[in-house]
XYZ file of C-alpha atoms in Angstrom:
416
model
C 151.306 17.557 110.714
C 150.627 21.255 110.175
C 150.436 22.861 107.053
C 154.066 25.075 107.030
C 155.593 21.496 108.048
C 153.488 19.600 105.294
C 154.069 21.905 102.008
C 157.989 21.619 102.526
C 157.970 18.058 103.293
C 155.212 17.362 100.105
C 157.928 19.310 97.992
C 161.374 17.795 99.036
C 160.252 14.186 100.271
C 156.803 12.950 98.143
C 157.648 9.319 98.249
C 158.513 9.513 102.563
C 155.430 11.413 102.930
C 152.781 10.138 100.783
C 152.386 6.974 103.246
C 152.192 9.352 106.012
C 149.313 10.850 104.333
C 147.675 7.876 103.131
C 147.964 6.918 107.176
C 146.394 10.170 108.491
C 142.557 9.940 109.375
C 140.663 12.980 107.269
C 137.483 14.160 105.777
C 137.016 16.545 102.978
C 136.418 19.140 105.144
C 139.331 19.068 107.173
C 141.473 18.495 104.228
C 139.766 21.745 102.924
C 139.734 23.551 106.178
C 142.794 22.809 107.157
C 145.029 22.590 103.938
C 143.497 23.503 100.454
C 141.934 27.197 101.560
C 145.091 28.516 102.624
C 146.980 26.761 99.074
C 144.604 28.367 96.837
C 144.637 31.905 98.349
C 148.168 31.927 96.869
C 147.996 32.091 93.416
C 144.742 33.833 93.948
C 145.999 36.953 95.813
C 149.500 36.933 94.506
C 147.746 37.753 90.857
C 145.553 40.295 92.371
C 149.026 42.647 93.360
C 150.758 41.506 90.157
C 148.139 42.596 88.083
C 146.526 45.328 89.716
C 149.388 47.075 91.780
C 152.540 45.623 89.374
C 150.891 45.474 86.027
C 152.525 44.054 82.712
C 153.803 45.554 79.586
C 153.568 44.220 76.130
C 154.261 45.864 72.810
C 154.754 48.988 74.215
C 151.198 48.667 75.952
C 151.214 48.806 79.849
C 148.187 46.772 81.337
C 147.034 47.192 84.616
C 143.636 45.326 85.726
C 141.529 47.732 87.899
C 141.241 47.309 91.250
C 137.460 46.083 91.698
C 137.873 43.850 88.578
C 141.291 42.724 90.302
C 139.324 42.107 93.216
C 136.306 39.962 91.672
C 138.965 37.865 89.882
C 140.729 37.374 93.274
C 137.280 35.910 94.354
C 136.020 34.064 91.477
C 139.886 32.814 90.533
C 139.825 31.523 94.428
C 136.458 29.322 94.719
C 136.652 27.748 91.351
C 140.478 26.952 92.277
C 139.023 25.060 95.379
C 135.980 23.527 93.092
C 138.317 22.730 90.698
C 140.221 20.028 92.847
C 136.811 18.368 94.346
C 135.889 17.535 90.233
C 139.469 16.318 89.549
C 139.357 14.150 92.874
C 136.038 12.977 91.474
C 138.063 12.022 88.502
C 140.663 10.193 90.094
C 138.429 8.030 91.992
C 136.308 7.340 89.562
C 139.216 6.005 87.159
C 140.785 4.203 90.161
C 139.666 0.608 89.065
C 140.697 1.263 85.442
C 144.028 1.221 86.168
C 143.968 -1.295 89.033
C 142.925 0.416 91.528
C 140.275 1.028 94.363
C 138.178 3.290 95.011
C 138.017 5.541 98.039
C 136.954 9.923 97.481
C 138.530 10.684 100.417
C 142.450 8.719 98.750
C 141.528 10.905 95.570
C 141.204 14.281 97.342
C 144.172 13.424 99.444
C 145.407 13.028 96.087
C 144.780 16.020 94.304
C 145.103 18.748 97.242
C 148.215 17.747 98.019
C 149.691 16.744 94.686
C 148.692 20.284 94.091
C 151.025 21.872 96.377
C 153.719 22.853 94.132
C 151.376 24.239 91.715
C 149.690 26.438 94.152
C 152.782 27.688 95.667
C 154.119 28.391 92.584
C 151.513 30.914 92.199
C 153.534 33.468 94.271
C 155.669 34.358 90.645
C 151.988 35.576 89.582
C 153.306 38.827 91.503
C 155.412 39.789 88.558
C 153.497 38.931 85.530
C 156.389 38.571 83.606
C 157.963 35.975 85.626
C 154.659 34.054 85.549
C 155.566 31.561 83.333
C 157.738 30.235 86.160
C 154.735 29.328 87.807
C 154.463 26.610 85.351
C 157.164 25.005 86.249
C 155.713 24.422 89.706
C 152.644 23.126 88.330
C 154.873 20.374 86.296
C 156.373 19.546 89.086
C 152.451 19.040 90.924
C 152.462 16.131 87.915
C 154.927 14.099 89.315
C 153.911 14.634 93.040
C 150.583 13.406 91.561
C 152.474 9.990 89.818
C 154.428 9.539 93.205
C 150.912 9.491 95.385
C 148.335 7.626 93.397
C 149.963 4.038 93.876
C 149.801 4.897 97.365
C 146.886 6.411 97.735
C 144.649 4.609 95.378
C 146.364 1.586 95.373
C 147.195 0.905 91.686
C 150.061 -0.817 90.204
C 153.316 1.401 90.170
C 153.449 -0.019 86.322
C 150.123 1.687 85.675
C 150.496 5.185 87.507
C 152.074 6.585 84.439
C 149.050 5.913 81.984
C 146.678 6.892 85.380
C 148.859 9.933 85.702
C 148.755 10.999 81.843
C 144.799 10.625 81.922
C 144.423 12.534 85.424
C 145.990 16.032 83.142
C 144.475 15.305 80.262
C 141.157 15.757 82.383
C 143.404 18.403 84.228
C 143.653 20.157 81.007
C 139.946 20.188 79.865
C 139.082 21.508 83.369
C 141.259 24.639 83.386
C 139.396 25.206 80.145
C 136.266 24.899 81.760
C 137.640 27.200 84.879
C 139.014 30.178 82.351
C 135.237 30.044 80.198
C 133.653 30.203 83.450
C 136.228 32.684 85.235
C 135.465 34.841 81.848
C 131.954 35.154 82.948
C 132.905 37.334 85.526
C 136.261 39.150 84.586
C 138.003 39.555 81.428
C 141.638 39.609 81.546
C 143.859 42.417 79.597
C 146.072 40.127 77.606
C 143.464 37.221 77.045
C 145.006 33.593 77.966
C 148.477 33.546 76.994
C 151.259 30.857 77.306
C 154.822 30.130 78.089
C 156.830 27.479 77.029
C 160.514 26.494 78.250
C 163.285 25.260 75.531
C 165.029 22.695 77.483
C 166.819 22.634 80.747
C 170.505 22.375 81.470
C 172.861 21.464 84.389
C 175.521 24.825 84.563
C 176.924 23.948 87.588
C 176.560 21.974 90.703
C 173.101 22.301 92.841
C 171.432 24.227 89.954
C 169.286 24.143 86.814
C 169.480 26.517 84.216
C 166.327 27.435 81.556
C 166.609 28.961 78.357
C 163.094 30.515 77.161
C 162.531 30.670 73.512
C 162.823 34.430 73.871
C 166.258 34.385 75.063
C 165.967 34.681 78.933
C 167.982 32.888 80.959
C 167.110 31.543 84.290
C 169.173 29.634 86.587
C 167.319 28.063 89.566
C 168.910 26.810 92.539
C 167.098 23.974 94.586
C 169.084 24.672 98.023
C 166.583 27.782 97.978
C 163.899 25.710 98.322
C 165.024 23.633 101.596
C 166.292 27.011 102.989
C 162.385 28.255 102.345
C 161.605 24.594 104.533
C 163.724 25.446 107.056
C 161.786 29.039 106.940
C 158.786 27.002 107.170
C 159.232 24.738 109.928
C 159.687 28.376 111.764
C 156.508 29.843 110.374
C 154.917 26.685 111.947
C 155.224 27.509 116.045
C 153.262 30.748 114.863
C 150.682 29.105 113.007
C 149.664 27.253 115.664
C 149.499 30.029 118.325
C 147.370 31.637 115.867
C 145.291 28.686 115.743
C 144.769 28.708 119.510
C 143.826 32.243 119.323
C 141.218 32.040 117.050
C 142.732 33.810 114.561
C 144.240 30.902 111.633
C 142.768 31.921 108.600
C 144.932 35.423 108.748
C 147.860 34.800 110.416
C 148.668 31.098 109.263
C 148.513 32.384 105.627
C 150.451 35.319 106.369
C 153.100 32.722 108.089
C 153.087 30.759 105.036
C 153.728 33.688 102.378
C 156.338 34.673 104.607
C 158.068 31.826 105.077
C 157.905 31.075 101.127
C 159.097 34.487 100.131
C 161.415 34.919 102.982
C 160.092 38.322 104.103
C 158.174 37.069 106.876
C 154.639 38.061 107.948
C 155.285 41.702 108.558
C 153.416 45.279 108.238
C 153.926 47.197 104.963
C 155.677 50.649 104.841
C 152.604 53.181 105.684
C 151.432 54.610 102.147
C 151.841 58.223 103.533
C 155.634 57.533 103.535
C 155.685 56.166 100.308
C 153.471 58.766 98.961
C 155.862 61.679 100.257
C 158.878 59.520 98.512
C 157.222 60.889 95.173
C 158.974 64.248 93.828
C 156.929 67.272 92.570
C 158.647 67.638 89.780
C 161.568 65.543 87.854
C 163.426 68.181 85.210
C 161.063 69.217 82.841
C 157.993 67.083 83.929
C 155.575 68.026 86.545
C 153.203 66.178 88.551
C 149.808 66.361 87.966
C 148.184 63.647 89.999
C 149.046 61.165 93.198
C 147.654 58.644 95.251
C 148.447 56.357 97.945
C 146.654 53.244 99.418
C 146.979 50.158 101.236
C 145.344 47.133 102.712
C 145.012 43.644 103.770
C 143.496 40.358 102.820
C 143.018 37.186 104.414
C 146.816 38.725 106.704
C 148.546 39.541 103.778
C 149.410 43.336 103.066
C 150.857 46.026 101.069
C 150.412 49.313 100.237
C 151.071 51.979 96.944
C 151.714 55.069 95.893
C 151.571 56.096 92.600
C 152.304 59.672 90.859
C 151.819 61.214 87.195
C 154.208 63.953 85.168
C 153.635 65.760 82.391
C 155.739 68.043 80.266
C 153.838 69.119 76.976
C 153.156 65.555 75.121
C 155.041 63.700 77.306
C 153.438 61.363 80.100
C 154.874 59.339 83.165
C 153.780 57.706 85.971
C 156.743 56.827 88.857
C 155.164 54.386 91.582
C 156.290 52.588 94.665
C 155.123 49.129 95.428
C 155.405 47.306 98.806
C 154.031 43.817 99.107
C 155.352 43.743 102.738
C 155.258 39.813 104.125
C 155.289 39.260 100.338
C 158.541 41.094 99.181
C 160.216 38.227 99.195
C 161.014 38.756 95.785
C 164.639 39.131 96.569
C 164.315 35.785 98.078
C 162.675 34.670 94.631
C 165.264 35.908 92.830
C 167.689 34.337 94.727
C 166.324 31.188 92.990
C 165.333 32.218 89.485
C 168.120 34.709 88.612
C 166.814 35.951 85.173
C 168.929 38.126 82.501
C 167.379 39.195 79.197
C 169.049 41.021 76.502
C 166.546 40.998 73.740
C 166.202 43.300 70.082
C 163.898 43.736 67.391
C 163.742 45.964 64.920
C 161.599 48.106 66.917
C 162.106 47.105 70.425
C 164.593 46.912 73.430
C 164.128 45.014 76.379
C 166.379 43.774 78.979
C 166.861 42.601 82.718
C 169.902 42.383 84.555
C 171.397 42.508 87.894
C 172.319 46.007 89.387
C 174.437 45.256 92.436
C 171.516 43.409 95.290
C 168.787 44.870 92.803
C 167.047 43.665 90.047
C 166.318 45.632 87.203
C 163.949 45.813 83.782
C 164.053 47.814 80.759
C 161.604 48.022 77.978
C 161.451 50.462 75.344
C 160.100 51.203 71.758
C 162.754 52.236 69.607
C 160.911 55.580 67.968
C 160.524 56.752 72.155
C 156.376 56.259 72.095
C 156.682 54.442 74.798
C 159.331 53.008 77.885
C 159.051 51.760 81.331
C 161.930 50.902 83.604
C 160.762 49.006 87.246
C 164.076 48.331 89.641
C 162.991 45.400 92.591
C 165.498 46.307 96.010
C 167.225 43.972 98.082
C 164.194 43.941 100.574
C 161.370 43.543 97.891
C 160.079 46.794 97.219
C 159.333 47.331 93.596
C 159.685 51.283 91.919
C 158.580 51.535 88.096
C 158.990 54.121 86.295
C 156.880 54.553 82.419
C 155.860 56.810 79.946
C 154.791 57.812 76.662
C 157.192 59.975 74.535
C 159.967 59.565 77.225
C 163.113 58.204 76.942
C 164.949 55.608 78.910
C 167.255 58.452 80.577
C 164.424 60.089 81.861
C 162.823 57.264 83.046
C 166.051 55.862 85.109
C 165.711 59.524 86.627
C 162.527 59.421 87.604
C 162.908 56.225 89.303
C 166.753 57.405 90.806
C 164.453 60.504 91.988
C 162.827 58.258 94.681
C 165.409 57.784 97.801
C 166.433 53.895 97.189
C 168.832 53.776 99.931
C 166.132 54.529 102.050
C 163.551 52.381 101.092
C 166.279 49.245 101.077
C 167.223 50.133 104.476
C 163.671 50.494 106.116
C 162.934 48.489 108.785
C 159.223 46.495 108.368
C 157.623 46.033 112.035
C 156.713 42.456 112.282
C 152.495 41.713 112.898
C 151.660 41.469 116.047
């Protein structure tokens, strides 16, 4: 089984395809080669574009990671995600007769590699920052794909997988310690190591979950999203394999698999030329006084930028364009986390909301120091729009200054 038909079946049927797993002859390196490096780049380069390209705003304060620091967290994020399951197999197999079990590495990294499949995928929220907290939600849901496999794999009591299963993330939990001192050897992040945590969950309606975050968000989740991504999947898989007969699987499997989780497909981003003529001279009083495009690809995956700053006297802007191409499935995301915020402080306004097939976010400081307003299209593109000393009309202008129509209605060329 390939990896676009094992990730949807690992997510929708655990208990019908842990045997099949258990069944399948493998050695670490093909369960590596073939499964885990494609997994990890996920989360890995999905948080390279949220935080470099996207950025985050908190208090007023805009944070963007620059784009070699992006890049050496990309790498070092990347290889001590792969280390990081070989010591938690270790783990596993070594606690295997504790709870009734036997041993056997090869069971434990079966294990942990694929018990980490929602976690990994859930990695793609990492491309708004904002939104990642969803990502935990996937990884939860890695914990019980983990207590569903290890009385298969590593043949312990079903009575005794819960305590085996608490003990695997405790040790889960003192490794991702271990992974963020080590990662913070190499890269230090802008906001530090921050945390999410969900309220409770409730049933609104039929075929969906809605989550209520302690700072009033509201997101409503529906599941039949996730077997239409399967179905998406199963497609993506007749093109992994021709890439895999061409020589050519690292690129365009991954690509196939972003696609087919996002919905976008594996497609070429708008070229940043066109984006970077889609950014005005001047918007009323401000003018612009710097721009730059740029694009790329990694490991089949890319997108491309163009970014622009005003001025006016002491006010600053910046007004950019983001296209994550085979990634922009964000409308697709949306379609299964549909998030509203309408949150106030004494000194602060922020909100999200639906504007027609769009998605939109406002954030503002009350005495106008600082705003930003970012607006995510039907097909995934992303325009933001911030400033310093600018109010929140200005900034919907500036972004209403870029020709939405047109960027919703462009045409991406699939990859050859």
């Amino acid at each position: 089984m390939n990896i676009v038909e094992r990730v949807p079946a690992i997510l929708l049927k655990p208990k019908e395809t842990w045997p099949q797993i258990a069944a399948e002859p493998a050695t670490p390196a093909s369960i590596y080669g073939s499964y885990l490096v494609f997994l990890a780049a996920i989360p890995a380069i999905c948080g390279f574009i949220g935080w470099t390209l996207i950025g985050a705003g908190m208090m007023g304060v805009s944070f963007r990671l620059p784009i070699t620091t992006g890049l050496v967290q990309l790498v070092v994020g990347y290889l001590l995600s792969l280390g990081i399951v070989w010591v938690l197999a270790l783990i596993v197999n070594a606690l295997a007769p504790t709870f009734g079990g036997s041993k056997n590495f090869v069971a434990a990294l079966k294990v942990i590699a694929y018990g980490s499949t929602a976690g990994f995928v859930g990695g793609v929220f990492s491309l708004l920052p904002a939104l990642g907290w969803l990502g935990l939600l996937a990884a939860l849901y890695s914990i019980y794909l983990i207590y569903t496999g290890l009385p298969v794999l590593m043949r312990c009591p079903s009575a005794r997988a819960g305590a085996y299963t608490a003990v695997v993330v405790v040790c889960s939990l003192v490794a991702m310690i271990v992974l963020a001192s080590i990662s913070s050897l190499f890269v230090s992040h802008p906001l530090g190591i921050a945390t999410r945590s969900v309220d409770g969950a409730t049933l609104p309606g039929e075929g969906s979950v809605q989550i209520k975050t302690p700072d009033g968000a509201t997101v409503t989740i529906n599941p039949q999203a996730m077997a239409d991504m399967a179905k998406r999947m199963e497609e993506a898989g007749k093109r992994v394999e021709q890439a895999q007969k061409s020589g050519d699987a690292a690129s365009a499997s991954l690509g196939a698999i972003l696609g087919a989780v996002t919905g976008a497909g594996n497609v070429q981003p708008i070229p940043p030329a066109d984006l970077r003529a889609m950014l005005p001279e001047s918007i009323g009083d401000l003018k612009r006084t710097a721009i730059e495009a740029q694009g790329g690809e990694a490991m089949g995956i890319a997108g491309s930028n163009a970014k622009a700053s005003y001025a006016a006297g002491d006010s600053h802007a910046e007004l950019a364009i983001v296209d994550t191409a085979g990634l922009a499935g964000l409308a697709t995301m949306a379609a299964w986390a549909n998030m509203t915020v309408d949150k106030e402080t004494d000194g602060k306004v922020e909100k999200v909301y639906k504007d027609g097939a769009r998605t939109v976010h406002e954030e503002y400081l009350k005495d106008g120091s600082h705003g930003e307003r970012a607006v995510i299209l039907a097909n995934g593109i992303i325009v933001t729009a911030e400033g310093s000393k600018v109010d929140m009309a200005t900034l919907k202008r500036m972004v209403e200054s870029v020709d939405l129509a047109k960027l919703e209605s462009t045409k991406r060329v699939a990859k050859q």
